[in-house]
mmCIF file of C-alpha atoms in Angstrom:
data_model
loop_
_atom_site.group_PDB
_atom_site.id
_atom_site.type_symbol
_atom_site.label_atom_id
_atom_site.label_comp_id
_atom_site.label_asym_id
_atom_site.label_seq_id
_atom_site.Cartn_x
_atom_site.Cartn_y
_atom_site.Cartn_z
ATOM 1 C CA UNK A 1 0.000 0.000 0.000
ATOM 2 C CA UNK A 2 1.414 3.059 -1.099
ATOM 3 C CA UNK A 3 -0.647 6.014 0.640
ATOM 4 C CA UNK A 4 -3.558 5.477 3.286
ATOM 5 C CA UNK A 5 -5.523 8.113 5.050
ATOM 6 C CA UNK A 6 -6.464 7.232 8.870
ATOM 7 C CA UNK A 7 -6.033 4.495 10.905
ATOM 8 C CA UNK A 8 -5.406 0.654 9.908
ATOM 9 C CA UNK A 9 -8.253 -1.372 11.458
ATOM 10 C CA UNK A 10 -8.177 -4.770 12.172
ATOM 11 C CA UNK A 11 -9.962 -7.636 9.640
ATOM 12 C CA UNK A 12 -12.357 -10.210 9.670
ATOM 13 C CA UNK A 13 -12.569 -13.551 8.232
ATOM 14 C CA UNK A 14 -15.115 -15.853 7.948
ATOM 15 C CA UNK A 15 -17.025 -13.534 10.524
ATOM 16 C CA UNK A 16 -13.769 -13.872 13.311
ATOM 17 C CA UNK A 17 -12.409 -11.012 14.283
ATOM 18 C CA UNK A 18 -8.811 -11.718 13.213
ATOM 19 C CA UNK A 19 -7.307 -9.667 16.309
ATOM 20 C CA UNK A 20 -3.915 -8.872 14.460
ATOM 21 C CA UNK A 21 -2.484 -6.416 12.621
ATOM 22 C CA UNK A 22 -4.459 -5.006 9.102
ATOM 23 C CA UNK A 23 -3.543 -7.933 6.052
ATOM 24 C CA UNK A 24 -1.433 -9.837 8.328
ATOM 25 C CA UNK A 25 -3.394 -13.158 8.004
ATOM 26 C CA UNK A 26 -3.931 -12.679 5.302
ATOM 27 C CA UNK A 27 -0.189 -12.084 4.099
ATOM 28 C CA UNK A 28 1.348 -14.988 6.713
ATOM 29 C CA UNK A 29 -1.757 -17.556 4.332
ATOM 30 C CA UNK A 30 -0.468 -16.582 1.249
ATOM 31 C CA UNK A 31 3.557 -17.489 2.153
ATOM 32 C CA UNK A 32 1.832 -20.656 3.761
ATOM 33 C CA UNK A 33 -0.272 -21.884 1.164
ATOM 34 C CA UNK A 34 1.540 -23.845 -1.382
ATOM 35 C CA UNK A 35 3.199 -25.540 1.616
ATOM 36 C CA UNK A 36 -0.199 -27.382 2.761
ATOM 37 C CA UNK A 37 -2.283 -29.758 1.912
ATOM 38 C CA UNK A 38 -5.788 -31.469 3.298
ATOM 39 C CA UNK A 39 -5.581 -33.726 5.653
ATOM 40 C CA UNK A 40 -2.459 -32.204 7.718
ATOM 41 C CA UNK A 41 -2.996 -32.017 11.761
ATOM 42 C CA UNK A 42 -2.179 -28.486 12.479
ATOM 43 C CA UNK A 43 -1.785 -26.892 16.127
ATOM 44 C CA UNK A 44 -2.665 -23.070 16.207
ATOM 45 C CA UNK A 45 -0.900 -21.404 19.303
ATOM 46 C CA UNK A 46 -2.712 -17.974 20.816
ATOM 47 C CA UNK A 47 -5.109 -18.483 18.354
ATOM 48 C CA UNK A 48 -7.528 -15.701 20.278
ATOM 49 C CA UNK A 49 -11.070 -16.042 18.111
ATOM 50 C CA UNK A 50 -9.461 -18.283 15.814
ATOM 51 C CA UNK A 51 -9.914 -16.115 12.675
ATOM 52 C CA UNK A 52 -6.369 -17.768 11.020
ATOM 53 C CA UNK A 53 -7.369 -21.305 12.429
ATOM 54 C CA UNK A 54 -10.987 -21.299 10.652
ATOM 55 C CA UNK A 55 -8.706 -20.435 7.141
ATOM 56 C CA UNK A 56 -6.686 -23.451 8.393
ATOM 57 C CA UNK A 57 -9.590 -25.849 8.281
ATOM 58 C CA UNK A 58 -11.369 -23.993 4.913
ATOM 59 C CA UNK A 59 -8.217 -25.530 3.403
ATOM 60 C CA UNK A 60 -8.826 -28.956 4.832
ATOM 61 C CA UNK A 61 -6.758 -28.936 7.601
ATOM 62 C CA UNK A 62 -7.431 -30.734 11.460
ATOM 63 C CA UNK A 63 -7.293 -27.915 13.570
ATOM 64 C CA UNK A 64 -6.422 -27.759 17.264
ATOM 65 C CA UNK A 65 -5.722 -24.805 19.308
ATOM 66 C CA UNK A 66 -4.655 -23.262 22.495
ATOM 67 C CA UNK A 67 -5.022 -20.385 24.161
ATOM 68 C CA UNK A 68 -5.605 -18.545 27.246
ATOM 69 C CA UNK A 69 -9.408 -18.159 26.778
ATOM 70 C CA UNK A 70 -10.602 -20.661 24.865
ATOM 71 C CA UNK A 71 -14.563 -19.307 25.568
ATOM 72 C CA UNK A 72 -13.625 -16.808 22.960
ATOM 73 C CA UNK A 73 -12.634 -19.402 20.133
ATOM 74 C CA UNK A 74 -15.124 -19.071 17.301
ATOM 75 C CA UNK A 75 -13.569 -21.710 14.686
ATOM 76 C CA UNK A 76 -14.738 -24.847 13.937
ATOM 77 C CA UNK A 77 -11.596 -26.474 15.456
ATOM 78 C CA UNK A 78 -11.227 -30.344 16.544
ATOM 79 C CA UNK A 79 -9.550 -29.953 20.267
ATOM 80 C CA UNK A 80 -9.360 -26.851 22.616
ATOM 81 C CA UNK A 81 -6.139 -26.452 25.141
ATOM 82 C CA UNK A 82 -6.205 -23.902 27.475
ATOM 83 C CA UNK A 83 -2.468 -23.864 28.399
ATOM 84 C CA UNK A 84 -0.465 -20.780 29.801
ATOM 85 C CA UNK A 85 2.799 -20.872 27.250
ATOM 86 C CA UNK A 86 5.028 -19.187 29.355
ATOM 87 C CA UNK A 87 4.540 -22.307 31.908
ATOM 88 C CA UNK A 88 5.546 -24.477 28.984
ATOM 89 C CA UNK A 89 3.741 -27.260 26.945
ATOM 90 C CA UNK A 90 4.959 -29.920 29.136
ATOM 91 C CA UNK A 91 2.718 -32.835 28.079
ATOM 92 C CA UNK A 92 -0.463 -30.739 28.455
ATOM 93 C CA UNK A 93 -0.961 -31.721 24.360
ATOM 94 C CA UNK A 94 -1.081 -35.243 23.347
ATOM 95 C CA UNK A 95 0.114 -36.181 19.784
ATOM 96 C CA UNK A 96 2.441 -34.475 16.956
ATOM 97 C CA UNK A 97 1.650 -32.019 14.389
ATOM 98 C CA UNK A 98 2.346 -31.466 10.705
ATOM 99 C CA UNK A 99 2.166 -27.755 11.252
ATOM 100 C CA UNK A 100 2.509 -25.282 14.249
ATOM 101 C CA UNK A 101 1.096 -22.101 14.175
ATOM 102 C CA UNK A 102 2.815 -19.435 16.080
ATOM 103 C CA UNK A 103 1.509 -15.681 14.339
ATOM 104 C CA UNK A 104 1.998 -12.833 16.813
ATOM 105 C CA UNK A 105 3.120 -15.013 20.291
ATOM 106 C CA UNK A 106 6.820 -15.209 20.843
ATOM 107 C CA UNK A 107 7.216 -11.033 21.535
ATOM 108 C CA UNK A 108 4.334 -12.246 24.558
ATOM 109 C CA UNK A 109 6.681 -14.819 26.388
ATOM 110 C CA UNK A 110 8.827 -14.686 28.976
ATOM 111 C CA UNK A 111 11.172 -17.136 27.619
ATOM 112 C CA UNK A 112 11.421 -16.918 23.506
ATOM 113 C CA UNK A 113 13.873 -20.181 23.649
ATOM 114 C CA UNK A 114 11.243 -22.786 25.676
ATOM 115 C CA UNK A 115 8.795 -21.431 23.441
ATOM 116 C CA UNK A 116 10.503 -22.321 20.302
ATOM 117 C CA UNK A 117 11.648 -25.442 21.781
ATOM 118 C CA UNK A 118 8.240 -26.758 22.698
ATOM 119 C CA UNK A 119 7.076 -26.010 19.335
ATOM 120 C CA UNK A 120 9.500 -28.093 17.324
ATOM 121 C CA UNK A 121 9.200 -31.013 19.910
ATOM 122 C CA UNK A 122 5.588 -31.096 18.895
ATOM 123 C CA UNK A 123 6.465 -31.637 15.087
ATOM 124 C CA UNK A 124 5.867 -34.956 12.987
ATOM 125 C CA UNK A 125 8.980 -36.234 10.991
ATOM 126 C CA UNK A 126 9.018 -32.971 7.665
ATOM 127 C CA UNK A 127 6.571 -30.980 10.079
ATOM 128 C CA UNK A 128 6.248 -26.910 9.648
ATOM 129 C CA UNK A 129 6.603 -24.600 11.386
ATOM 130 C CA UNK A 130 4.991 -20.858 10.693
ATOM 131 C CA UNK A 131 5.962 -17.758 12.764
ATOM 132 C CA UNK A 132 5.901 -14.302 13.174
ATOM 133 C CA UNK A 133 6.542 -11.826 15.077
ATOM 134 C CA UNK A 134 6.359 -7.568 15.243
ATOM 135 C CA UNK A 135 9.246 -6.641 12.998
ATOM 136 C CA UNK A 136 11.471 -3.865 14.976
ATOM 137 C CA UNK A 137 13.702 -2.988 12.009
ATOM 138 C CA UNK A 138 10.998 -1.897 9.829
ATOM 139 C CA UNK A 139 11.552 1.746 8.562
ATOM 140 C CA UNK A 140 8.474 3.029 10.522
ATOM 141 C CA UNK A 141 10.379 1.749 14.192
ATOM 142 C CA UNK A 142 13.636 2.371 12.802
ATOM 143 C CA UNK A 143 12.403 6.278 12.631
ATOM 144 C CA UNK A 144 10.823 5.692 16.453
ATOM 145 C CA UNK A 145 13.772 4.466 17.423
ATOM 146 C CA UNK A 146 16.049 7.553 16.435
ATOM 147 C CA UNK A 147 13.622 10.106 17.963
ATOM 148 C CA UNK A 148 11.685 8.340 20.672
ATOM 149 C CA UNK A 149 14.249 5.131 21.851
ATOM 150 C CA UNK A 150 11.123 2.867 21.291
ATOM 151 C CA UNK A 151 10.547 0.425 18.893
ATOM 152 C CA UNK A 152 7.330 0.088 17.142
ATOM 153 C CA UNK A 153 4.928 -2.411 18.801
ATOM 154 C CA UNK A 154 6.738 -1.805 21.916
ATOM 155 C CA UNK A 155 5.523 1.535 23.228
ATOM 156 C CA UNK A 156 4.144 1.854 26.232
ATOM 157 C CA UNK A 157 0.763 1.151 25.490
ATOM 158 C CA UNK A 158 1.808 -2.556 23.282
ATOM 159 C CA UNK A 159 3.399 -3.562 26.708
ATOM 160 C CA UNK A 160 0.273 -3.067 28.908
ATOM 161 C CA UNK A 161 -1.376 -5.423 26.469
ATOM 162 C CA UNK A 162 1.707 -8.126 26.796
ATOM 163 C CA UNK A 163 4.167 -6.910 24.681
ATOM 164 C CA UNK A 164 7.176 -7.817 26.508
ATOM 165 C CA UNK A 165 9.745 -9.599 24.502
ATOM 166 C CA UNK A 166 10.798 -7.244 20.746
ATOM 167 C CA UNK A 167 13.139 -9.727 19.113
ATOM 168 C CA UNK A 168 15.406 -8.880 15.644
ATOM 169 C CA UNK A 169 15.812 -10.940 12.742
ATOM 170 C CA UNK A 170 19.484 -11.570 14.115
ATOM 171 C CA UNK A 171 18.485 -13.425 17.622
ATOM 172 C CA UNK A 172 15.418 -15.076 15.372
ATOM 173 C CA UNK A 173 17.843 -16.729 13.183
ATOM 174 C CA UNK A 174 20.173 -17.358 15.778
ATOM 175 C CA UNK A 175 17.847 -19.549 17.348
ATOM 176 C CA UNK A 176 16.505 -21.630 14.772
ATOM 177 C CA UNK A 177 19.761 -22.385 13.881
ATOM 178 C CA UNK A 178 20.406 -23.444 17.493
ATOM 179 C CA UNK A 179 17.238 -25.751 17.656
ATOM 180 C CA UNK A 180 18.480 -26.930 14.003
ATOM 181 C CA UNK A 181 15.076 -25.337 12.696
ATOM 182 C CA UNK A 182 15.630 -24.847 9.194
ATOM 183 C CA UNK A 183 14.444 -21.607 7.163
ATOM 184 C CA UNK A 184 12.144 -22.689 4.252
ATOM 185 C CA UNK A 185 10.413 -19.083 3.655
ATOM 186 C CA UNK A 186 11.367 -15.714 5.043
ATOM 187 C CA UNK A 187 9.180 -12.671 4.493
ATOM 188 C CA UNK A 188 6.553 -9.545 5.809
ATOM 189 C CA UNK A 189 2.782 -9.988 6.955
ATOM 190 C CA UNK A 190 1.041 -6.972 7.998
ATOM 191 C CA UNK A 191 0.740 -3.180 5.571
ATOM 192 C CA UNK A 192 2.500 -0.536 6.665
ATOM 193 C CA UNK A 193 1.662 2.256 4.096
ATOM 194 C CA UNK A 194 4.740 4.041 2.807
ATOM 195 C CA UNK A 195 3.007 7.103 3.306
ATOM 196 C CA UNK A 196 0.445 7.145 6.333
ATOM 197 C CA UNK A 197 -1.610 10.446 7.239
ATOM 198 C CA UNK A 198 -3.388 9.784 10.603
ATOM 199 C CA UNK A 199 -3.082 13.333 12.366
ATOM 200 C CA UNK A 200 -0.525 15.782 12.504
ATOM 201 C CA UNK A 201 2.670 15.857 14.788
ATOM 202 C CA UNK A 202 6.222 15.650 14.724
ATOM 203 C CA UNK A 203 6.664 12.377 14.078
ATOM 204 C CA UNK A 204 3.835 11.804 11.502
ATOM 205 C CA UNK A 205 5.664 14.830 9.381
ATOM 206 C CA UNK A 206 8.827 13.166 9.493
ATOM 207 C CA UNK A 207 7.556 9.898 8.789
ATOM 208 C CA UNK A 208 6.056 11.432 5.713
ATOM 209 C CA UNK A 209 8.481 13.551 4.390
ATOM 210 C CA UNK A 210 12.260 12.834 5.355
ATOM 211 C CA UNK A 211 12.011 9.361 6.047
ATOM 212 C CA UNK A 212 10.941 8.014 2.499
ATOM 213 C CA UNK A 213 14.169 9.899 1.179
ATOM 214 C CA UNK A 214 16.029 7.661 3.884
ATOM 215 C CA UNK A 215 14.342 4.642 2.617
ATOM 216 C CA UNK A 216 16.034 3.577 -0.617
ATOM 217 C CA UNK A 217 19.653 3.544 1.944
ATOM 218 C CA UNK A 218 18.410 0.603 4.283
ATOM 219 C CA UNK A 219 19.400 -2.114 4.427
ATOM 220 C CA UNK A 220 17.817 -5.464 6.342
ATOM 221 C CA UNK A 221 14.389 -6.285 6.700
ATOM 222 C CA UNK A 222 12.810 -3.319 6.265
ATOM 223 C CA UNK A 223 9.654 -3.813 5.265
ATOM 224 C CA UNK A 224 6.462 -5.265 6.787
ATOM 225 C CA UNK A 225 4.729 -4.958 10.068
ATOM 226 C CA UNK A 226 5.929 -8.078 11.653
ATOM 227 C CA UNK A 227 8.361 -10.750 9.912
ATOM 228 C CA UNK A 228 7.561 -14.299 8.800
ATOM 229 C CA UNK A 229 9.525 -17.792 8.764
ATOM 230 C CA UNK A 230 8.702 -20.467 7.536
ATOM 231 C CA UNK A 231 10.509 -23.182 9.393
ATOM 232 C CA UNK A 232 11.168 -26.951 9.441
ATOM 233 C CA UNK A 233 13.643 -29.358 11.572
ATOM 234 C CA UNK A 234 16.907 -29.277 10.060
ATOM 235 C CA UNK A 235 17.371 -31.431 6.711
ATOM 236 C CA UNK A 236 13.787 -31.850 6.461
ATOM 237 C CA UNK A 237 10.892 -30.597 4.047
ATOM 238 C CA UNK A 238 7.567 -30.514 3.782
#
């Protein structure tokens, strides 16, 4: 999206509130999709309505899911866990999976590394893996960063809804290379406008002026509201 006037409100699908940033389902489906097939056992993580978990079983996947409050869970999923991920998996969920879901969780965990870990110890032999997380090196927090020392998705107001844990693209891949996790598909879910009028202050007139001049100089991920991998265990495809 080149140029959008006011603010960037959150999507439905299938009637679920999707509870994630604008296109981001939608974006993290599209990298998924050729990877998938009916009939896989998939294993949605914080899946909060379950707006990306009903897509999951439109394609003819078996869904389960776990979350916090699983009153709130709207898709037509097989099983339900209600599971606190920052006390671990443990064996609170029976079986393996062909695909774990983990959009928009990691950066809301104490400990990134157990996380990660108890995902790939619930894949099948060739399971997937599909991530993301709030990208802090897009040019939008990079521009935060310089004049505010925050990072976007990380303000104030992200951490009093659980916002705890920003994480780069550097300690991502560090860590799937330590749990031997290997990168199938890296990319951006989520629009973030290049231009982006919502209101006028200082930052909003530097955002929209002298930072697209900066923009053709970076360098790194710098696109995208959050980032996307695409992940299996090491030597091992879909």
């Amino acid at each position: 999206m080149l140029i959008k006037f006011g603010d960037l409100k959150q999507a439905e699908y299938a009637g679920i509130q999707e509870m994630a940033a604008y296109n981001l389902h939608k974006d993290v489906f599209d990298i998924l999709k050729k990877w998938i097939k009916p009939g896989m056992r998939a294993l949605d993580f914080g899946c909060g309505q379950g707006a990306f978990s009903q897509r999951l079983v439109d394609a003819g996947l078996s869904v389960d899911v776990c979350d916090l409050n699983t009153e709130q869970i709207k898709a037509n999923v097989k099983n339900r866990y209600k599971i606190d991920l920052n006390m671990g998996v443990q064996d609170n969920i029976p079986g393996r999976y062909d695909l774990i879901v983990a959009l928009e969780i990691i950066e809301h965990l104490h400990n990134p590394w157990m996380y990660l870990e108890d995902c790939r110890s619930l894949l099948s032999e060739g399971g997937l893996i599909i991530l993301s997380t709030p990208n802090i090196s897009n040019f939008v927090s990079r521009l935060r960063f310089c004049m505010r020392g925050t990072l976007l998705a990380y303000e104030k107001n992200d951490l009093a809804h659980g916002h705890i844990t920003p994480l780069s693209y550097i300690q991502l891949e560090n860590m799937f290379d330590f749990f031997k996790l290997r990168i199938l598909n890296k990319g951006y879910a989520g629009t973030i406008p290049f231009f982006h009028f919502y209101g006028i202050t200082r930052f909003t007139l530097l955002r929209n002026t002298i930072l697209p001049l900066f923009y053709p100089f970076m360098s790194g991920p710098k696109k995208g509201r959050a980032l996307v991998y695409l992940l299996s265990k090491d030597g091992e495809g879909a």
